[in-house]
Amino acid sequence: MKTIKSLSIQLLAILSVLSAIPRVEAATTIQIGPSGKTFASSMVQCAVNPATGLQAATVQTGLFNPRSKDKATITLNGGIVTKVTASQPDVAVWLVDGNNSVVVALSRRTADTYAFTVQPGFCDLPDTSANTFSADGVLEYAASRKSYTTVTPGCALNPASGNTQYFVNLFDNGSYLLNVSVNGTPLTQLNGTTRKSVPVFLGSGLNVISAANGTVSTDYYIRDGGNGTCTLP
């Protein structure tokens, strides 16, 4: 009986943690603060700011696995953004160019600080109007014709994040040396022979995928990653 009771308690604890995860997963990957009670996105994302209708840099932050009475005050660069509670535990914080300090204060004595740097123009979307599509609309080709991607994202487990995320496949359309990045973060290098394609997993909001052939040309593709997670069939 003691063993069954122990297992039941452990199961309840696990379910309690899992119940808080769906809202956190919207950030795709997260970092937990020193207190163990707050979180923030690991990476800055670009999304449409409802207040302006424009693309802007943002992170998700708030309470991690909150209890019913937990609450915190969130500030950005010293200014109060909002307060969060167990019923509304997280919020999108819209960052400015340069260095940003996001603080989630649980009390006067306990506060976790997260630092983010946003390069000027980080969320400026590249011009992809010269890209073309296959007759069936399945593939998108860059203007240079050096690369192409699938148009409709699939859903799969991302080994890097441990989450199921939307993804597209990017292909080398020849034997070009292409440096592939997503949202400015280097992903891999394609050469068209031993490395012809790569799955590109998408974070929440709009994602900018680039394939640079040295300084000669850079191909761009824009894909929407939804809320950063997806459900397998």
Short mmCIF file of C-alpha atoms in Angstrom, two decimals:
data_model
loop_
_atom_site.label_atom_id
_atom_site.label_comp_id
_atom_site.label_asym_id
_atom_site.label_seq_id
_atom_site.Cartn_x
_atom_site.Cartn_y
_atom_site.Cartn_z
CA MET A 1 0.00 0.00 0.00
CA LYS A 2 2.86 2.39 0.79
CA THR A 3 4.31 1.77 -2.69
CA ILE A 4 0.98 2.55 -4.39
CA LYS A 5 0.54 5.71 -2.31
CA SER A 6 4.08 6.82 -3.15
CA LEU A 7 3.48 6.28 -6.87
CA SER A 8 0.21 8.17 -6.69
CA ILE A 9 1.90 11.17 -5.09
CA GLN A 10 4.64 11.11 -7.73
CA LEU A 11 2.03 10.91 -10.52
CA LEU A 12 0.14 13.88 -9.10
CA ALA A 13 3.36 15.87 -8.96
CA ILE A 14 4.15 15.06 -12.59
CA LEU A 15 0.64 15.99 -13.71
CA SER A 16 0.94 19.27 -11.81
CA VAL A 17 4.09 20.15 -13.76
CA LEU A 18 2.62 19.08 -17.10
CA SER A 19 -0.48 21.20 -16.54
CA ALA A 20 1.67 24.32 -16.70
CA ILE A 21 3.58 23.38 -19.83
CA PRO A 22 1.20 24.25 -22.73
CA ARG A 23 1.45 28.03 -22.19
CA VAL A 24 5.19 27.76 -21.71
CA GLU A 25 5.64 25.74 -24.92
CA ALA A 26 4.43 28.73 -26.94
CA ALA A 27 7.92 30.08 -26.45
CA THR A 28 9.33 26.91 -28.10
CA THR A 29 12.42 26.76 -25.84
CA ILE A 30 12.69 28.40 -22.46
CA GLN A 31 15.13 29.24 -19.70
CA ILE A 32 14.24 28.89 -16.02
CA GLY A 33 15.27 31.64 -13.58
CA PRO A 34 17.51 31.04 -10.53
CA SER A 35 14.45 30.96 -8.27
CA GLY A 36 13.03 28.03 -10.25
CA LYS A 37 9.68 29.83 -10.26
CA THR A 38 9.92 31.98 -13.41
CA PHE A 39 10.82 31.49 -17.04
CA ALA A 40 11.59 33.40 -20.22
CA SER A 41 12.11 32.50 -23.86
CA SER A 42 15.60 31.31 -24.70
CA MET A 43 15.57 33.21 -27.98
CA VAL A 44 14.11 36.48 -29.21
CA GLN A 45 11.35 36.00 -31.79
CA CYS A 46 9.67 38.33 -34.27
CA ALA A 47 5.89 38.69 -34.23
CA VAL A 48 3.22 41.28 -34.98
CA ASN A 49 2.77 43.64 -32.03
CA PRO A 50 -1.02 44.10 -31.66
CA ALA A 51 -0.46 47.65 -30.38
CA THR A 52 1.31 48.78 -33.55
CA GLY A 53 0.43 46.18 -36.17
CA LEU A 54 4.14 45.95 -37.01
CA GLN A 55 6.76 43.22 -36.69
CA ALA A 56 8.70 43.55 -33.44
CA ALA A 57 11.09 41.61 -31.23
CA THR A 58 9.41 39.74 -28.39
CA VAL A 59 9.92 37.14 -25.68
CA GLN A 60 7.46 35.24 -23.52
CA THR A 61 8.01 35.39 -19.78
CA GLY A 62 6.20 34.77 -16.51
CA LEU A 63 5.60 32.22 -13.77
CA PHE A 64 6.84 28.67 -14.19
CA ASN A 65 4.55 25.94 -12.81
CA PRO A 66 2.75 28.45 -10.54
CA ARG A 67 0.77 27.64 -7.44
CA SER A 68 -2.66 29.19 -6.93
CA LYS A 69 -1.40 32.16 -4.88
CA ASP A 70 1.76 32.88 -6.89
CA LYS A 71 2.10 36.29 -8.54
CA ALA A 72 4.85 38.45 -9.98
CA THR A 73 5.54 41.87 -11.44
CA ILE A 74 7.25 42.00 -14.84
CA THR A 75 9.38 44.97 -15.80
CA LEU A 76 11.30 45.88 -18.95
CA ASN A 77 14.34 48.12 -18.58
CA GLY A 78 12.99 49.39 -15.26
CA GLY A 79 9.45 50.10 -16.45
CA ILE A 80 6.49 48.00 -15.30
CA VAL A 81 4.98 45.89 -18.08
CA THR A 82 2.27 44.02 -16.19
CA LYS A 83 1.54 41.69 -13.30
CA VAL A 84 1.00 37.97 -13.75
CA THR A 85 -0.86 35.47 -11.59
CA ALA A 86 -1.47 31.72 -11.57
CA SER A 87 -4.60 32.20 -13.70
CA GLN A 88 -2.68 34.32 -16.26
CA PRO A 89 0.92 33.21 -15.68
CA ASP A 90 2.77 34.60 -18.71
CA VAL A 91 2.87 37.50 -21.14
CA ALA A 92 4.60 38.65 -24.31
CA VAL A 93 7.17 41.37 -23.63
CA TRP A 94 8.00 43.60 -26.62
CA LEU A 95 11.68 44.51 -26.71
CA VAL A 96 13.53 47.55 -28.04
CA ASP A 97 16.70 47.71 -30.12
CA GLY A 98 19.86 47.23 -28.05
CA ASN A 99 20.17 45.68 -24.60
CA ASN A 100 17.01 44.68 -22.74
CA SER A 101 16.60 43.63 -19.11
CA VAL A 102 13.43 41.70 -18.31
CA VAL A 103 12.78 41.18 -14.59
CA VAL A 104 10.17 38.87 -13.10
CA ALA A 105 9.85 39.93 -9.45
CA LEU A 106 8.14 37.50 -7.12
CA SER A 107 8.70 39.76 -4.12
CA ARG A 108 11.03 42.56 -3.00
CA ARG A 109 13.68 39.97 -2.18
CA THR A 110 13.19 37.47 -5.00
CA ALA A 111 13.47 38.46 -8.65
CA ASP A 112 14.86 36.75 -11.74
CA THR A 113 16.54 38.85 -14.44
CA TYR A 114 16.79 37.90 -18.12
CA ALA A 115 18.99 39.76 -20.60
CA PHE A 116 18.26 40.02 -24.31
CA THR A 117 20.01 41.93 -27.09
CA VAL A 118 18.13 43.01 -30.20
CA GLN A 119 20.15 44.12 -33.20
CA PRO A 120 18.69 47.07 -35.16
CA GLY A 121 16.56 45.81 -38.02
CA PHE A 122 16.31 42.33 -36.47
CA CYS A 123 12.62 42.05 -37.37
CA ASP A 124 12.78 43.76 -40.74
CA LEU A 125 11.52 41.16 -43.20
CA PRO A 126 13.60 40.62 -46.36
CA ASP A 127 12.03 41.10 -49.80
CA THR A 128 11.02 37.71 -51.22
CA SER A 129 8.79 39.05 -54.02
CA ALA A 130 11.20 37.70 -56.68
CA ASN A 131 10.85 34.14 -55.39
CA THR A 132 8.83 31.78 -57.61
CA PHE A 133 6.71 28.70 -57.01
CA SER A 134 6.40 25.33 -58.70
CA ALA A 135 3.30 24.75 -60.84
CA ASP A 136 1.68 22.68 -58.10
CA GLY A 137 2.54 25.26 -55.42
CA VAL A 138 4.46 22.72 -53.36
CA LEU A 139 7.92 24.30 -53.70
CA GLU A 140 9.23 27.87 -53.43
CA TYR A 141 12.38 28.77 -55.38
CA ALA A 142 14.67 31.67 -54.50
CA ALA A 143 15.32 34.30 -57.17
CA SER A 144 18.90 33.00 -57.51
CA ARG A 145 17.57 29.46 -58.13
CA LYS A 146 20.34 28.17 -55.85
CA SER A 147 17.90 26.82 -53.29
CA TYR A 148 14.25 25.98 -52.74
CA THR A 149 11.96 25.01 -49.85
CA THR A 150 8.71 23.20 -49.26
CA VAL A 151 5.82 25.63 -48.94
CA THR A 152 3.47 23.95 -46.48
CA PRO A 153 5.12 23.17 -43.11
CA GLY A 154 5.03 19.66 -41.73
CA CYS A 155 4.95 18.69 -38.05
CA ALA A 156 7.65 16.62 -36.33
CA LEU A 157 9.60 16.23 -33.12
CA ASN A 158 12.52 18.66 -32.96
CA PRO A 159 15.37 16.77 -31.23
CA ALA A 160 17.03 20.06 -30.28
CA SER A 161 14.06 21.39 -28.28
CA GLY A 162 12.26 18.15 -27.42
CA ASN A 163 9.01 19.71 -28.71
CA THR A 164 6.89 18.96 -31.75
CA GLN A 165 7.28 21.90 -34.11
CA TYR A 166 6.40 22.93 -37.62
CA PHE A 167 9.22 22.57 -40.15
CA VAL A 168 10.02 22.99 -43.83
CA ASN A 169 12.73 21.29 -45.86
CA LEU A 170 15.34 23.47 -47.57
CA PHE A 171 17.22 22.06 -50.58
CA ASP A 172 20.44 22.95 -52.37
CA ASN A 173 19.43 23.32 -56.03
CA GLY A 174 22.84 22.36 -57.45
CA SER A 175 26.30 22.05 -55.92
CA TYR A 176 26.39 25.38 -54.13
CA LEU A 177 27.98 25.99 -50.74
CA LEU A 178 25.08 27.42 -48.76
CA ASN A 179 25.18 28.59 -45.15
CA VAL A 180 21.68 28.08 -43.77
CA SER A 181 20.32 30.18 -40.88
CA VAL A 182 16.94 30.70 -39.26
CA ASN A 183 16.15 34.04 -37.61
CA GLY A 184 19.84 34.94 -37.81
CA THR A 185 21.04 31.80 -36.01
CA PRO A 186 23.34 29.53 -38.08
CA LEU A 187 21.84 26.10 -38.64
CA THR A 188 24.02 24.11 -41.05
CA GLN A 189 25.89 24.18 -44.35
CA LEU A 190 24.72 22.53 -47.57
CA ASN A 191 26.97 21.61 -50.49
CA GLY A 192 24.59 19.87 -52.90
CA THR A 193 26.51 16.58 -52.79
CA THR A 194 27.00 15.03 -49.35
CA ARG A 195 24.60 17.50 -47.76
CA LYS A 196 21.70 18.30 -50.11
CA SER A 197 18.88 19.29 -47.75
CA VAL A 198 17.98 20.09 -44.15
CA PRO A 199 14.76 20.29 -42.13
CA VAL A 200 14.33 23.79 -40.72
CA PHE A 201 12.23 23.86 -37.54
CA LEU A 202 10.18 26.99 -37.00
CA GLY A 203 9.83 29.00 -33.82
CA SER A 204 6.68 30.91 -32.88
CA GLY A 205 5.60 33.76 -35.14
CA LEU A 206 7.27 34.59 -38.42
CA ASN A 207 10.60 32.95 -39.22
CA VAL A 208 13.20 34.20 -41.70
CA ILE A 209 15.17 31.37 -43.32
CA SER A 210 18.31 32.33 -45.24
CA ALA A 211 20.72 30.39 -47.47
CA ALA A 212 23.86 32.40 -48.17
CA ASN A 213 26.25 31.50 -50.98
CA GLY A 214 29.17 33.36 -49.46
CA THR A 215 28.94 37.06 -50.36
CA VAL A 216 27.62 36.27 -53.85
CA SER A 217 23.93 35.87 -52.99
CA THR A 218 21.54 35.20 -50.13
CA ASP A 219 18.22 33.41 -50.56
CA TYR A 220 15.36 34.24 -48.17
CA TYR A 221 12.14 32.47 -47.23
CA ILE A 222 9.51 33.53 -44.70
CA ARG A 223 7.43 30.96 -42.82
CA ASP A 224 4.90 31.19 -39.97
CA GLY A 225 5.61 28.84 -37.07
CA GLY A 226 2.25 29.41 -35.36
CA ASN A 227 2.60 29.39 -31.58
CA GLY A 228 5.84 27.41 -31.74
CA THR A 229 4.40 23.93 -31.33
CA CYS A 230 2.16 21.53 -33.28
CA THR A 231 0.26 18.29 -32.77
CA LEU A 232 1.25 15.13 -34.58
CA PRO A 233 -1.58 13.30 -36.41
#
